[in-house]
PDB file of C-alpha atoms in Angstrom:
ATOM      1  CA  LYS A 173     -14.919  -2.467  10.074  1.00 82.00           C
ATOM      2  CA  GLN A 174     -15.506  -6.597  10.210  1.00 91.00           C
ATOM      3  CA  GLU A 175     -14.224  -8.282   7.543  1.00 95.00           C
ATOM      4  CA  VAL A 176     -15.377 -11.934   6.449  1.00 97.00           C
ATOM      5  CA  THR A 177     -13.425 -14.144   4.565  1.00 97.00           C
ATOM      6  CA  GLN A 178     -13.948 -17.241   2.583  1.00 97.00           C
ATOM      7  CA  ILE A 179     -11.966 -20.293   1.488  1.00 95.00           C
ATOM      8  CA  PRO A 180     -11.385 -22.028  -0.952  1.00 95.00           C
ATOM      9  CA  ALA A 181     -12.389 -19.499  -3.483  1.00 96.00           C
ATOM     10  CA  ALA A 182     -13.894 -22.696  -5.478  1.00 96.00           C
ATOM     11  CA  LEU A 183     -13.918 -25.731  -4.930  1.00 96.00           C
ATOM     12  CA  SER A 184     -14.955 -28.651  -8.235  1.00 97.00           C
ATOM     13  CA  VAL A 185     -16.178 -32.037  -6.886  1.00 96.00           C
ATOM     14  CA  PRO A 186     -17.737 -35.356  -8.121  1.00 97.00           C
ATOM     15  CA  GLU A 187     -20.571 -36.056  -6.580  1.00 97.00           C
ATOM     16  CA  GLY A 188     -20.454 -37.862  -3.308  1.00 97.00           C
ATOM     17  CA  GLU A 189     -17.794 -36.087  -1.847  1.00 96.00           C
ATOM     18  CA  ASN A 190     -18.178 -34.511   1.856  1.00 97.00           C
ATOM     19  CA  LEU A 191     -17.264 -30.712   1.764  1.00 95.00           C
ATOM     20  CA  VAL A 192     -15.943 -28.572   3.945  1.00 96.00           C
ATOM     21  CA  LEU A 193     -16.920 -24.411   3.209  1.00 97.00           C
ATOM     22  CA  ASN A 194     -14.858 -22.398   5.817  1.00 97.00           C
ATOM     23  CA  CYS A 195     -15.960 -18.060   7.117  1.00 98.00           C
ATOM     24  CA  SER A 196     -13.737 -16.013   8.921  1.00 98.00           C
ATOM     25  CA  PHE A 197     -14.643 -12.720  11.013  1.00 97.00           C
ATOM     26  CA  THR A 198     -12.392 -10.206  12.350  1.00 96.00           C
ATOM     27  CA  ASP A 199     -14.662  -8.641  15.427  1.00 92.00           C
ATOM     28  CA  SER A 200     -16.381 -11.533  17.316  1.00 91.00           C
ATOM     29  CA  ALA A 201     -18.665  -9.078  18.811  1.00 90.00           C
ATOM     30  CA  ILE A 202     -21.797 -10.732  16.379  1.00 91.00           C
ATOM     31  CA  TYR A 203     -25.723 -11.434  17.014  1.00 88.00           C
ATOM     32  CA  ASN A 204     -26.110 -14.685  14.376  1.00 90.00           C
ATOM     33  CA  LEU A 205     -23.919 -15.721  11.282  1.00 94.00           C
ATOM     34  CA  GLN A 206     -25.706 -17.143   8.928  1.00 94.00           C
ATOM     35  CA  TRP A 207     -24.608 -19.317   5.097  1.00 96.00           C
ATOM     36  CA  PHE A 208     -26.515 -18.595   2.255  1.00 96.00           C
ATOM     37  CA  ARG A 209     -26.879 -19.280  -1.544  1.00 97.00           C
ATOM     38  CA  GLN A 210     -27.018 -18.093  -4.743  1.00 95.00           C
ATOM     39  CA  ASP A 211     -27.331 -19.797  -7.727  1.00 93.00           C
ATOM     40  CA  PRO A 212     -26.852 -17.889 -10.974  1.00 86.00           C
ATOM     41  CA  GLY A 213     -28.974 -14.882 -11.433  1.00 79.00           C
ATOM     42  CA  LYS A 214     -31.363 -15.198  -8.973  1.00 82.00           C
ATOM     43  CA  GLY A 215     -30.846 -13.786  -4.981  1.00 85.00           C
ATOM     44  CA  LEU A 216     -29.740 -15.444  -1.713  1.00 92.00           C
ATOM     45  CA  THR A 217     -31.594 -18.123  -0.685  1.00 92.00           C
ATOM     46  CA  SER A 218     -30.961 -18.869   3.917  1.00 91.00           C
ATOM     47  CA  LEU A 219     -29.246 -21.996   4.503  1.00 95.00           C
ATOM     48  CA  LEU A 220     -28.637 -21.669   8.524  1.00 94.00           C
ATOM     49  CA  LEU A 221     -28.205 -19.342  10.714  1.00 92.00           C
ATOM     50  CA  ILE A 222     -26.553 -19.312  13.964  1.00 93.00           C
ATOM     51  CA  GLN A 223     -27.055 -17.621  16.905  1.00 91.00           C
ATOM     52  CA  SER A 224     -23.971 -15.794  18.345  1.00 91.00           C
ATOM     53  CA  SER A 225     -25.155 -17.694  21.939  1.00 92.00           C
ATOM     54  CA  GLN A 226     -25.202 -21.451  19.314  1.00 93.00           C
ATOM     55  CA  ARG A 227     -22.152 -23.868  18.214  1.00 95.00           C
ATOM     56  CA  GLU A 228     -23.774 -24.909  15.773  1.00 95.00           C
ATOM     57  CA  GLN A 229     -27.737 -25.879  13.278  1.00 95.00           C
ATOM     58  CA  THR A 230     -28.006 -28.900  11.281  1.00 97.00           C
ATOM     59  CA  SER A 231     -30.517 -28.585   8.088  1.00 96.00           C
ATOM     60  CA  GLY A 232     -31.004 -32.024   6.800  1.00 97.00           C
ATOM     61  CA  ARG A 233     -27.290 -33.060   4.550  1.00 97.00           C
ATOM     62  CA  LEU A 234     -25.622 -29.718   6.442  1.00 98.00           C
ATOM     63  CA  ASN A 235     -24.488 -28.441   9.557  1.00 98.00           C
ATOM     64  CA  ALA A 236     -23.315 -25.221   9.997  1.00 97.00           C
ATOM     65  CA  SER A 237     -20.842 -24.200  13.505  1.00 97.00           C
ATOM     66  CA  LEU A 238     -19.261 -21.080  15.077  1.00 97.00           C
ATOM     67  CA  ASP A 239     -16.966 -20.469  16.891  1.00 96.00           C
ATOM     68  CA  LYS A 240     -17.287 -16.671  18.007  1.00 94.00           C
ATOM     69  CA  SER A 241     -14.618 -16.341  20.136  1.00 92.00           C
ATOM     70  CA  SER A 242     -11.767 -17.542  17.441  1.00 95.00           C
ATOM     71  CA  GLY A 243     -13.838 -15.916  15.103  1.00 96.00           C
ATOM     72  CA  ARG A 244     -15.258 -18.947  12.963  1.00 97.00           C
ATOM     73  CA  SER A 245     -17.477 -21.182  11.312  1.00 98.00           C
ATOM     74  CA  THR A 246     -17.802 -24.236   8.593  1.00 98.00           C
ATOM     75  CA  LEU A 247     -20.054 -25.271   6.892  1.00 97.00           C
ATOM     76  CA  TYR A 248     -19.932 -28.369   6.086  1.00 97.00           C
ATOM     77  CA  ILE A 249     -22.222 -30.527   3.309  1.00 97.00           C
ATOM     78  CA  ALA A 250     -23.092 -34.589   3.128  1.00 98.00           C
ATOM     79  CA  ALA A 251     -23.073 -36.682   0.801  1.00 97.00           C
ATOM     80  CA  SER A 252     -22.740 -33.538  -2.310  1.00 97.00           C
ATOM     81  CA  GLN A 253     -24.830 -33.666  -5.253  1.00 97.00           C
ATOM     82  CA  PRO A 254     -24.659 -31.993  -8.282  1.00 97.00           C
ATOM     83  CA  GLY A 255     -28.041 -29.613  -7.733  1.00 96.00           C
ATOM     84  CA  ASP A 256     -25.678 -28.774  -4.708  1.00 97.00           C
ATOM     85  CA  SER A 257     -23.117 -26.594  -7.195  1.00 97.00           C
ATOM     86  CA  ALA A 258     -23.581 -22.569  -6.403  1.00 97.00           C
ATOM     87  CA  THR A 259     -22.218 -20.357  -4.757  1.00 97.00           C
ATOM     88  CA  TYR A 260     -22.129 -19.825  -0.843  1.00 98.00           C
ATOM     89  CA  LEU A 261     -22.114 -16.633   0.944  1.00 97.00           C
ATOM     90  CA  CYS A 262     -21.308 -16.379   4.485  1.00 97.00           C
ATOM     91  CA  ALA A 263     -22.293 -13.638   6.676  1.00 96.00           C
ATOM     92  CA  VAL A 264     -21.697 -12.030  10.007  1.00 94.00           C
ATOM     93  CA  CYS A 265     -24.955  -9.232  12.270  1.00 90.00           C
ATOM     94  CA  PRO A 266     -22.698  -7.118  14.720  1.00 87.00           C
ATOM     95  CA  ASP A 267     -24.261  -6.565  17.751  1.00 83.00           C
ATOM     96  CA  ARG A 268     -23.302  -3.348  17.834  1.00 75.00           C
ATOM     97  CA  GLY A 269     -21.355  -0.192  16.062  1.00 70.00           C
ATOM     98  CA  SER A 270     -24.028  -0.552  13.168  1.00 70.00           C
ATOM     99  CA  THR A 271     -27.453  -0.255  12.122  1.00 75.00           C
ATOM    100  CA  LEU A 272     -28.771  -4.275  14.080  1.00 74.00           C
ATOM    101  CA  GLY A 273     -30.054  -6.433  10.998  1.00 81.00           C
ATOM    102  CA  ARG A 274     -26.858  -4.471   8.565  1.00 88.00           C
ATOM    103  CA  LEU A 275     -24.754  -7.840   6.750  1.00 92.00           C
ATOM    104  CA  TYR A 276     -20.989  -8.913   6.181  1.00 94.00           C
ATOM    105  CA  PHE A 277     -21.290 -11.322   4.047  1.00 97.00           C
ATOM    106  CA  GLY A 278     -17.242 -12.550   2.661  1.00 97.00           C
ATOM    107  CA  ARG A 279     -16.861 -13.294  -1.275  1.00 97.00           C
ATOM    108  CA  GLY A 280     -18.397 -16.627  -1.417  1.00 97.00           C
ATOM    109  CA  THR A 281     -17.215 -20.176  -2.476  1.00 97.00           C
ATOM    110  CA  GLN A 282     -18.036 -21.188  -5.941  1.00 97.00           C
ATOM    111  CA  LEU A 283     -19.206 -25.139  -5.151  1.00 97.00           C
ATOM    112  CA  THR A 284     -19.016 -26.982  -8.833  1.00 97.00           C
ATOM    113  CA  VAL A 285     -20.358 -30.627  -7.891  1.00 97.00           C
ATOM    114  CA  TRP A 286     -19.986 -32.990 -11.334  1.00 96.00           C
ATOM    115  CA  PRO A 287     -21.811 -36.557 -11.766  1.00 95.00           C
TER     116      PRO A 287
ATOM    117  CA  GLY B   7     -46.804 -10.831  -2.093  1.00 51.00           C
ATOM    118  CA  ALA B   8     -44.727 -14.532  -2.182  1.00 79.00           C
ATOM    119  CA  GLY B   9     -41.538 -12.640  -2.480  1.00 92.00           C
ATOM    120  CA  VAL B  10     -39.859  -9.586  -2.207  1.00 95.00           C
ATOM    121  CA  SER B  11     -39.553  -8.890  -6.173  1.00 96.00           C
ATOM    122  CA  GLN B  12     -36.870  -6.241  -8.001  1.00 97.00           C
ATOM    123  CA  SER B  13     -37.413  -4.499 -11.619  1.00 97.00           C
ATOM    124  CA  PRO B  14     -35.762  -4.411 -14.280  1.00 97.00           C
ATOM    125  CA  ARG B  15     -34.478  -7.660 -13.900  1.00 96.00           C
ATOM    126  CA  TYR B  16     -32.188  -6.877 -15.936  1.00 96.00           C
ATOM    127  CA  LYS B  17     -30.384  -3.056 -16.632  1.00 97.00           C
ATOM    128  CA  VAL B  18     -27.853  -1.420 -19.189  1.00 98.00           C
ATOM    129  CA  ALA B  19     -27.119   2.645 -19.542  1.00 97.00           C
ATOM    130  CA  LYS B  20     -25.141   4.689 -21.353  1.00 97.00           C
ATOM    131  CA  ARG B  21     -22.735   6.305 -18.863  1.00 97.00           C
ATOM    132  CA  GLY B  22     -24.083   9.520 -17.714  1.00 97.00           C
ATOM    133  CA  GLN B  23     -27.749   8.010 -17.670  1.00 97.00           C
ATOM    134  CA  ASP B  24     -29.819   8.333 -14.597  1.00 98.00           C
ATOM    135  CA  VAL B  25     -31.594   4.785 -13.843  1.00 98.00           C
ATOM    136  CA  ALA B  26     -33.807   3.744 -11.175  1.00 98.00           C
ATOM    137  CA  LEU B  27     -34.409   0.280  -9.923  1.00 98.00           C
ATOM    138  CA  ARG B  28     -37.337  -0.720  -7.538  1.00 98.00           C
ATOM    139  CA  CYS B  29     -38.320  -3.184  -5.223  1.00 98.00           C
ATOM    140  CA  ASP B  30     -41.194  -4.470  -3.838  1.00 98.00           C
ATOM    141  CA  PRO B  31     -41.182  -6.012  -0.012  1.00 97.00           C
ATOM    142  CA  ILE B  32     -42.692  -8.543   1.313  1.00 95.00           C
ATOM    143  CA  SER B  33     -46.499  -7.131   1.958  1.00 94.00           C
ATOM    144  CA  GLY B  34     -46.222  -5.874   5.950  1.00 91.00           C
ATOM    145  CA  HIS B  35     -42.688  -5.947   5.878  1.00 93.00           C
ATOM    146  CA  VAL B  36     -40.218  -2.990   8.350  1.00 93.00           C
ATOM    147  CA  SER B  37     -37.221  -3.136   7.316  1.00 93.00           C
ATOM    148  CA  LEU B  38     -35.790  -3.197   4.050  1.00 95.00           C
ATOM    149  CA  PHE B  39     -32.261  -2.485   3.106  1.00 95.00           C
ATOM    150  CA  TRP B  40     -30.756  -1.876   0.090  1.00 97.00           C
ATOM    151  CA  TYR B  41     -26.867  -4.145  -1.170  1.00 97.00           C
ATOM    152  CA  GLN B  42     -24.417  -4.027  -3.971  1.00 98.00           C
ATOM    153  CA  GLN B  43     -22.978  -7.030  -5.140  1.00 96.00           C
ATOM    154  CA  ALA B  44     -19.939  -5.632  -7.761  1.00 95.00           C
ATOM    155  CA  LEU B  45     -18.576  -9.478  -9.888  1.00 92.00           C
ATOM    156  CA  GLY B  46     -17.356 -11.821  -7.715  1.00 90.00           C
ATOM    157  CA  GLN B  47     -17.722  -9.709  -4.326  1.00 93.00           C
ATOM    158  CA  GLY B  48     -20.395 -10.365  -1.491  1.00 94.00           C
ATOM    159  CA  PRO B  49     -23.220  -8.275  -1.448  1.00 96.00           C
ATOM    160  CA  GLU B  50     -22.796  -4.752   0.008  1.00 96.00           C
ATOM    161  CA  PHE B  51     -24.728  -2.429   2.341  1.00 95.00           C
ATOM    162  CA  LEU B  52     -26.068   0.021   0.760  1.00 97.00           C
ATOM    163  CA  THR B  53     -28.842   1.648   2.813  1.00 96.00           C
ATOM    164  CA  TYR B  54     -32.040   0.790   5.786  1.00 94.00           C
ATOM    165  CA  PHE B  55     -35.032   1.546   6.320  1.00 94.00           C
ATOM    166  CA  GLN B  56     -37.820   1.489   9.110  1.00 93.00           C
ATOM    167  CA  ASN B  57     -40.641   1.418   6.959  1.00 94.00           C
ATOM    168  CA  GLU B  58     -40.528   4.915   5.513  1.00 96.00           C
ATOM    169  CA  ALA B  59     -37.630   6.206   7.467  1.00 95.00           C
ATOM    170  CA  GLN B  60     -34.023   5.929   6.026  1.00 95.00           C
ATOM    171  CA  LEU B  61     -32.322   5.417   9.091  1.00 92.00           C
ATOM    172  CA  ASP B  62     -28.558   4.100   7.695  1.00 92.00           C
ATOM    173  CA  LYS B  63     -27.550   5.879   4.045  1.00 93.00           C
ATOM    174  CA  SER B  64     -23.996   5.332   5.181  1.00 93.00           C
ATOM    175  CA  GLY B  65     -23.327   2.017   2.362  1.00 94.00           C
ATOM    176  CA  LEU B  66     -23.913   4.852  -0.375  1.00 97.00           C
ATOM    177  CA  PRO B  67     -21.220   4.763  -2.303  1.00 95.00           C
ATOM    178  CA  SER B  68     -22.125   9.165  -3.543  1.00 95.00           C
ATOM    179  CA  ASP B  69     -23.535  11.318  -4.058  1.00 96.00           C
ATOM    180  CA  ARG B  70     -25.098  10.202  -6.791  1.00 97.00           C
ATOM    181  CA  PHE B  71     -27.273   6.937  -4.684  1.00 98.00           C
ATOM    182  CA  PHE B  72     -30.755   8.304  -4.123  1.00 97.00           C
ATOM    183  CA  ALA B  73     -32.915   6.091  -2.086  1.00 98.00           C
ATOM    184  CA  GLU B  74     -36.684   6.501  -1.329  1.00 97.00           C
ATOM    185  CA  ARG B  75     -38.971   4.558  -0.153  1.00 97.00           C
ATOM    186  CA  PRO B  76     -42.673   7.282   0.815  1.00 96.00           C
ATOM    187  CA  GLU B  77     -45.200   4.713   1.834  1.00 94.00           C
ATOM    188  CA  GLY B  78     -43.119   2.157   3.437  1.00 92.00           C
ATOM    189  CA  SER B  79     -43.744  -0.431   1.070  1.00 95.00           C
ATOM    190  CA  VAL B  80     -42.499  -0.128  -2.549  1.00 98.00           C
ATOM    191  CA  SER B  81     -38.918   1.115  -2.548  1.00 98.00           C
ATOM    192  CA  THR B  82     -36.574   2.969  -5.047  1.00 98.00           C
ATOM    193  CA  LEU B  83     -33.086   3.334  -5.679  1.00 98.00           C
ATOM    194  CA  LYS B  84     -31.821   6.203  -8.015  1.00 98.00           C
ATOM    195  CA  ILE B  85     -28.087   6.285  -9.581  1.00 98.00           C
ATOM    196  CA  GLN B  86     -26.931   9.290 -11.217  1.00 98.00           C
ATOM    197  CA  ARG B  87     -25.136   9.844 -13.502  1.00 98.00           C
ATOM    198  CA  THR B  88     -24.146   6.158 -13.641  1.00 97.00           C
ATOM    199  CA  GLN B  89     -20.730   5.703 -14.246  1.00 97.00           C
ATOM    200  CA  GLN B  90     -18.426   2.241 -15.017  1.00 97.00           C
ATOM    201  CA  GLU B  91     -17.868   1.927 -12.111  1.00 96.00           C
ATOM    202  CA  ASP B  92     -22.059   1.581 -10.623  1.00 97.00           C
ATOM    203  CA  SER B  93     -21.824  -1.903 -13.152  1.00 97.00           C
ATOM    204  CA  ALA B  94     -23.100  -4.801 -10.474  1.00 97.00           C
ATOM    205  CA  VAL B  95     -26.223  -6.665  -8.797  1.00 96.00           C
ATOM    206  CA  TYR B  96     -28.440  -4.424  -6.637  1.00 98.00           C
ATOM    207  CA  LEU B  97     -29.894  -6.941  -4.247  1.00 97.00           C
ATOM    208  CA  CYS B  98     -33.039  -5.956  -2.126  1.00 97.00           C
ATOM    209  CA  ALA B  99     -34.282  -7.701   1.343  1.00 95.00           C
ATOM    210  CA  SER B 100     -36.844  -7.119   3.588  1.00 94.00           C
ATOM    211  CA  SER B 101     -38.237  -9.150   7.042  1.00 90.00           C
ATOM    212  CA  ARG B 102     -40.595  -8.291   9.797  1.00 89.00           C
ATOM    213  CA  THR B 103     -40.073  -6.715  12.042  1.00 78.00           C
ATOM    214  CA  SER B 104     -36.980  -3.892  13.300  1.00 67.00           C
ATOM    215  CA  GLY B 105     -35.818  -3.532  16.623  1.00 61.00           C
ATOM    216  CA  THR B 106     -34.678  -6.808  17.418  1.00 60.00           C
ATOM    217  CA  TYR B 107     -32.571  -9.349  14.541  1.00 67.00           C
ATOM    218  CA  ASN B 108     -35.241 -11.308  11.922  1.00 71.00           C
ATOM    219  CA  GLU B 109     -34.802 -13.478   8.722  1.00 80.00           C
ATOM    220  CA  GLN B 110     -33.825 -11.179   6.067  1.00 86.00           C
ATOM    221  CA  PHE B 111     -35.657 -12.375   2.715  1.00 90.00           C
ATOM    222  CA  PHE B 112     -33.286 -11.797  -0.283  1.00 93.00           C
ATOM    223  CA  GLY B 113     -35.455 -10.605  -4.371  1.00 94.00           C
ATOM    224  CA  PRO B 114     -33.359 -11.359  -7.464  1.00 93.00           C
ATOM    225  CA  GLY B 115     -31.415  -8.562  -7.819  1.00 95.00           C
ATOM    226  CA  THR B 116     -31.594  -5.958 -10.971  1.00 97.00           C
ATOM    227  CA  ARG B 117     -28.467  -7.131 -12.685  1.00 96.00           C
ATOM    228  CA  LEU B 118     -26.770  -2.863 -14.014  1.00 97.00           C
ATOM    229  CA  THR B 119     -24.298  -1.857 -16.864  1.00 97.00           C
ATOM    230  CA  VAL B 120     -23.522   0.636 -17.584  1.00 97.00           C
ATOM    231  CA  LEU B 121     -21.508   0.788 -20.540  1.00 96.00           C
TER     232      LEU B 121
END
């Protein structure tokens, strides 16, 4: 069974810092990997999706990398802002052995950016 | 609709009561997923629909959990004889097609508290 681990579990930083959130997964047979943001009381918002053939994706201040063979992904947040405070979830979609589209999630990293 | 909606947003039930949680996916979306997110955990897959067909229910934790999508649009997740361990946020997600991976759009979730 696919296991997804996220480190650290929580992170509290001052505004302006550059951050790295880590995600690892046990089975490298993935179709893609996705980073989500979850705000309290709200659903998940997709931030970046990396196909298994890609090594990274960028959107604004966010950059996500994927090393499929070693089972790792990192989410890099540049020049963090208080509005970035949320829980960040990593999810993988296996490419075999389960319903296509079924996502396996980590527990998330709870990020607090203070002014 | 503009997005995935879920109702109710909050539900408090006494242990032993039955509850029904509703999901309205984005209009025309073929695939629909239910996930369960316990406090401090990542979402866990419950079940998957392709139109009205329930193709994967391997994540349902017990036979007290039942889901349906009779007309291929709105879905209902029913939990019979609720237990305290059923307390969680129940998330619904839909995607445009099946057979290949498409971005999943998540609803805000229903927070169920069983007393």
